[in-house]
Amino acid sequence: MNRTSIEASAPGKIILFGEHSVVYGQPAIAVPVSQVRAQCRVDGGTAGAGILLRAPDIDRRAYLSETGDDDPLASVIRRTLTALGLATPPDVTITVTSTIPIACGMGSGAAISAAIIRALGEFFQHPFDPQTVSDIAFEVEKIYHGTPSGIDNTVVAFAQPIFFVKGQPIERLTVGAPLTFIIGDTGIKSPTYKVVGDLRARRGKNPAHYDAVFMRMGALARAARAAIERGDEAAAGKLMGENHAILRELGISHPKLDALVSAAMDAGALGAKLSGAGWGGNMIALAAPENAADVRAALAAAGAVRVIETVVR
Ligand code: PMV
């Protein structure tokens, strides 16, 4: 028997260390951001109508039968129904909403997928474990991102800080002392697949050079893991600055990202860097709790269109 209505959600995320190099097998660190979330509600629908998909945030209303295979929302639903062993589409209405900004490195696509997978699992009384949620979402990430590392679907499905290496079982990151992060949004939309594709093309022409750079980023992520585990905020902050410098060198930054990073550092942040795909989207700053308000104000004054504070434990 199905329930009449079920809701599930998944958090946003930010990458602390190792974006891009993670695509090439180097480790990365990511944490959930629960201040922003994707939500999915499943309601019993009209008999014989099949699946109605509603996404009011983007003015979307469609029956699953009208959608193609390259449609990420439809694809996550189809894959989840297969995992549930439901050959005939049930009569349900699936409503998706999200407060996670789109195309700015906060894992919006992966979180929407995770919320849908969880809600359908619970509605049909077959809750999925986090690894299964992550695996299904990963398949859909390929539609959004082309060649995803899998970090986004993993961190939002497990909803915990992770030390991530592509293709390997997840490792939970122990946080020695709470870390206060301020996320500043440039307001510049930057689709991940474009930046990843550009870097892939450049690497193709000179793999030895790029792989050496990615190895340096991997070493930073390992050092950052040790710093975070022992609760050494100052060391973690310094490593963020080094990671940002490498991302700039790789041509992944943007003048507005650099301006926000400088503004955060001038306001006394322990470290700051771009986060996610780059060329726009978000940057993050690590701040001592007593300094967080100053960093927030500095980012807003420097033109951040949205500032979010999150504490990682
Ligand atoms: O979704 P974003 O913008 O946080 O970018 C994902 C991070 C990349 O390393 C650039 C790509 C990937 O698949 O890991």
JSON list of N, CA, C and O in Angstrom, two decimals, residues 152-174:
[
{"chain": "A", "resi": 152, "resn": "ASP", "atom": "N", "xyz": [29.50, 15.44, -6.20]},
{"chain": "A", "resi": 152, "resn": "ASP", "atom": "CA", "xyz": [28.26, 16.13, -5.84]},
{"chain": "A", "resi": 152, "resn": "ASP", "atom": "C", "xyz": [27.20, 15.15, -5.33]},
{"chain": "A", "resi": 152, "resn": "ASP", "atom": "O", "xyz": [26.62, 15.33, -4.25]},
{"chain": "A", "resi": 153, "resn": "ASN", "atom": "N", "xyz": [26.94, 14.10, -6.13]},
{"chain": "A", "resi": 153, "resn": "ASN", "atom": "CA", "xyz": [25.90, 13.13, -5.72]},
{"chain": "A", "resi": 153, "resn": "ASN", "atom": "C", "xyz": [26.29, 12.46, -4.41]},
{"chain": "A", "resi": 153, "resn": "ASN", "atom": "O", "xyz": [25.44, 12.16, -3.56]},
{"chain": "A", "resi": 154, "resn": "THR", "atom": "N", "xyz": [27.60, 12.23, -4.19]},
{"chain": "A", "resi": 154, "resn": "THR", "atom": "CA", "xyz": [28.02, 11.54, -2.97]},
{"chain": "A", "resi": 154, "resn": "THR", "atom": "C", "xyz": [27.77, 12.42, -1.74]},
{"chain": "A", "resi": 154, "resn": "THR", "atom": "O", "xyz": [27.17, 11.98, -0.76]},
{"chain": "A", "resi": 155, "resn": "VAL", "atom": "N", "xyz": [28.21, 13.66, -1.80]},
{"chain": "A", "resi": 155, "resn": "VAL", "atom": "CA", "xyz": [28.08, 14.51, -0.59]},
{"chain": "A", "resi": 155, "resn": "VAL", "atom": "C", "xyz": [26.61, 14.82, -0.28]},
{"chain": "A", "resi": 155, "resn": "VAL", "atom": "O", "xyz": [26.21, 14.82, 0.89]},
{"chain": "A", "resi": 156, "resn": "VAL", "atom": "N", "xyz": [25.79, 15.01, -1.30]},
{"chain": "A", "resi": 156, "resn": "VAL", "atom": "CA", "xyz": [24.38, 15.33, -0.97]},
{"chain": "A", "resi": 156, "resn": "VAL", "atom": "C", "xyz": [23.62, 14.08, -0.53]},
{"chain": "A", "resi": 156, "resn": "VAL", "atom": "O", "xyz": [22.73, 14.16, 0.31]},
{"chain": "A", "resi": 157, "resn": "ALA", "atom": "N", "xyz": [24.00, 12.91, -1.07]},
{"chain": "A", "resi": 157, "resn": "ALA", "atom": "CA", "xyz": [23.29, 11.68, -0.67]},
{"chain": "A", "resi": 157, "resn": "ALA", "atom": "C", "xyz": [23.67, 11.28, 0.76]},
{"chain": "A", "resi": 157, "resn": "ALA", "atom": "O", "xyz": [22.82, 10.81, 1.52]},
{"chain": "A", "resi": 158, "resn": "PHE", "atom": "N", "xyz": [24.93, 11.44, 1.11]},
{"chain": "A", "resi": 158, "resn": "PHE", "atom": "CA", "xyz": [25.36, 11.06, 2.47]},
{"chain": "A", "resi": 158, "resn": "PHE", "atom": "C", "xyz": [25.16, 12.19, 3.47]},
{"chain": "A", "resi": 158, "resn": "PHE", "atom": "O", "xyz": [25.15, 11.94, 4.68]},
{"chain": "A", "resi": 159, "resn": "ALA", "atom": "N", "xyz": [25.03, 13.42, 2.96]},
{"chain": "A", "resi": 159, "resn": "ALA", "atom": "CA", "xyz": [24.78, 14.59, 3.81]},
{"chain": "A", "resi": 159, "resn": "ALA", "atom": "C", "xyz": [25.76, 14.68, 4.98]},
{"chain": "A", "resi": 159, "resn": "ALA", "atom": "O", "xyz": [25.39, 14.90, 6.12]},
{"chain": "A", "resi": 160, "resn": "GLN", "atom": "N", "xyz": [27.02, 14.48, 4.65]},
{"chain": "A", "resi": 160, "resn": "GLN", "atom": "CA", "xyz": [28.06, 14.61, 5.68]},
{"chain": "A", "resi": 160, "resn": "GLN", "atom": "C", "xyz": [29.38, 15.01, 5.01]},
{"chain": "A", "resi": 160, "resn": "GLN", "atom": "O", "xyz": [29.55, 14.79, 3.80]},
{"chain": "A", "resi": 161, "resn": "PRO", "atom": "N", "xyz": [30.31, 15.60, 5.79]},
{"chain": "A", "resi": 161, "resn": "PRO", "atom": "CA", "xyz": [31.59, 15.98, 5.19]},
{"chain": "A", "resi": 161, "resn": "PRO", "atom": "C", "xyz": [32.30, 14.74, 4.65]},
{"chain": "A", "resi": 161, "resn": "PRO", "atom": "O", "xyz": [32.33, 13.71, 5.33]},
{"chain": "A", "resi": 162, "resn": "ILE", "atom": "N", "xyz": [32.86, 14.84, 3.44]},
{"chain": "A", "resi": 162, "resn": "ILE", "atom": "CA", "xyz": [33.51, 13.66, 2.86]},
{"chain": "A", "resi": 162, "resn": "ILE", "atom": "C", "xyz": [34.89, 13.99, 2.29]},
{"chain": "A", "resi": 162, "resn": "ILE", "atom": "O", "xyz": [35.14, 15.10, 1.83]},
{"chain": "A", "resi": 163, "resn": "PHE", "atom": "N", "xyz": [35.74, 12.98, 2.36]},
{"chain": "A", "resi": 163, "resn": "PHE", "atom": "CA", "xyz": [37.02, 12.97, 1.65]},
{"chain": "A", "resi": 163, "resn": "PHE", "atom": "C", "xyz": [36.78, 12.02, 0.50]},
{"chain": "A", "resi": 163, "resn": "PHE", "atom": "O", "xyz": [36.53, 10.84, 0.71]},
{"chain": "A", "resi": 164, "resn": "PHE", "atom": "N", "xyz": [36.81, 12.54, -0.72]},
{"chain": "A", "resi": 164, "resn": "PHE", "atom": "CA", "xyz": [36.29, 11.79, -1.86]},
{"chain": "A", "resi": 164, "resn": "PHE", "atom": "C", "xyz": [37.37, 11.51, -2.90]},
{"chain": "A", "resi": 164, "resn": "PHE", "atom": "O", "xyz": [38.10, 12.42, -3.30]},
{"chain": "A", "resi": 165, "resn": "VAL", "atom": "N", "xyz": [37.46, 10.25, -3.30]},
{"chain": "A", "resi": 165, "resn": "VAL", "atom": "CA", "xyz": [38.29, 9.89, -4.45]},
{"chain": "A", "resi": 165, "resn": "VAL", "atom": "C", "xyz": [37.38, 9.15, -5.42]},
{"chain": "A", "resi": 165, "resn": "VAL", "atom": "O", "xyz": [36.70, 8.20, -5.05]},
{"chain": "A", "resi": 166, "resn": "LYS", "atom": "N", "xyz": [37.37, 9.63, -6.66]},
{"chain": "A", "resi": 166, "resn": "LYS", "atom": "CA", "xyz": [36.49, 9.07, -7.70]},
{"chain": "A", "resi": 166, "resn": "LYS", "atom": "C", "xyz": [36.58, 7.54, -7.74]},
{"chain": "A", "resi": 166, "resn": "LYS", "atom": "O", "xyz": [37.68, 6.98, -7.76]},
{"chain": "A", "resi": 167, "resn": "GLY", "atom": "N", "xyz": [35.43, 6.91, -7.72]},
{"chain": "A", "resi": 167, "resn": "GLY", "atom": "CA", "xyz": [35.39, 5.45, -7.88]},
{"chain": "A", "resi": 167, "resn": "GLY", "atom": "C", "xyz": [35.73, 4.67, -6.62]},
{"chain": "A", "resi": 167, "resn": "GLY", "atom": "O", "xyz": [35.75, 3.45, -6.64]},
{"chain": "A", "resi": 168, "resn": "GLN", "atom": "N", "xyz": [36.03, 5.38, -5.52]},
{"chain": "A", "resi": 168, "resn": "GLN", "atom": "CA", "xyz": [36.37, 4.64, -4.28]},
{"chain": "A", "resi": 168, "resn": "GLN", "atom": "C", "xyz": [35.26, 4.82, -3.24]},
{"chain": "A", "resi": 168, "resn": "GLN", "atom": "O", "xyz": [34.53, 5.81, -3.28]},
{"chain": "A", "resi": 169, "resn": "PRO", "atom": "N", "xyz": [35.16, 3.87, -2.29]},
{"chain": "A", "resi": 169, "resn": "PRO", "atom": "CA", "xyz": [34.13, 4.00, -1.26]},
{"chain": "A", "resi": 169, "resn": "PRO", "atom": "C", "xyz": [34.31, 5.31, -0.49]},
{"chain": "A", "resi": 169, "resn": "PRO", "atom": "O", "xyz": [35.43, 5.77, -0.33]},
{"chain": "A", "resi": 170, "resn": "ILE", "atom": "N", "xyz": [33.21, 5.90, -0.03]},
{"chain": "A", "resi": 170, "resn": "ILE", "atom": "CA", "xyz": [33.34, 7.22, 0.60]},
{"chain": "A", "resi": 170, "resn": "ILE", "atom": "C", "xyz": [34.05, 7.11, 1.95]},
{"chain": "A", "resi": 170, "resn": "ILE", "atom": "O", "xyz": [33.96, 6.10, 2.64]},
{"chain": "A", "resi": 171, "resn": "GLU", "atom": "N", "xyz": [34.77, 8.17, 2.27]},
{"chain": "A", "resi": 171, "resn": "GLU", "atom": "CA", "xyz": [35.40, 8.26, 3.58]},
{"chain": "A", "resi": 171, "resn": "GLU", "atom": "C", "xyz": [34.82, 9.49, 4.26]},
{"chain": "A", "resi": 171, "resn": "GLU", "atom": "O", "xyz": [34.88, 10.60, 3.71]},
{"chain": "A", "resi": 172, "resn": "ARG", "atom": "N", "xyz": [34.25, 9.28, 5.44]},
{"chain": "A", "resi": 172, "resn": "ARG", "atom": "CA", "xyz": [33.71, 10.41, 6.17]},
{"chain": "A", "resi": 172, "resn": "ARG", "atom": "C", "xyz": [34.87, 11.22, 6.73]},
{"chain": "A", "resi": 172, "resn": "ARG", "atom": "O", "xyz": [35.86, 10.65, 7.18]},
{"chain": "A", "resi": 173, "resn": "LEU", "atom": "N", "xyz": [34.73, 12.53, 6.67]},
{"chain": "A", "resi": 173, "resn": "LEU", "atom": "CA", "xyz": [35.78, 13.40, 7.20]},
{"chain": "A", "resi": 173, "resn": "LEU", "atom": "C", "xyz": [35.41, 13.78, 8.63]},
{"chain": "A", "resi": 173, "resn": "LEU", "atom": "O", "xyz": [34.32, 14.29, 8.88]},
{"chain": "A", "resi": 174, "resn": "THR", "atom": "N", "xyz": [36.33, 13.54, 9.54]},
{"chain": "A", "resi": 174, "resn": "THR", "atom": "CA", "xyz": [36.10, 13.94, 10.92]},
{"chain": "A", "resi": 174, "resn": "THR", "atom": "C", "xyz": [36.57, 15.38, 11.07]},
{"chain": "A", "resi": 174, "resn": "THR", "atom": "O", "xyz": [37.69, 15.70, 10.65]}
]
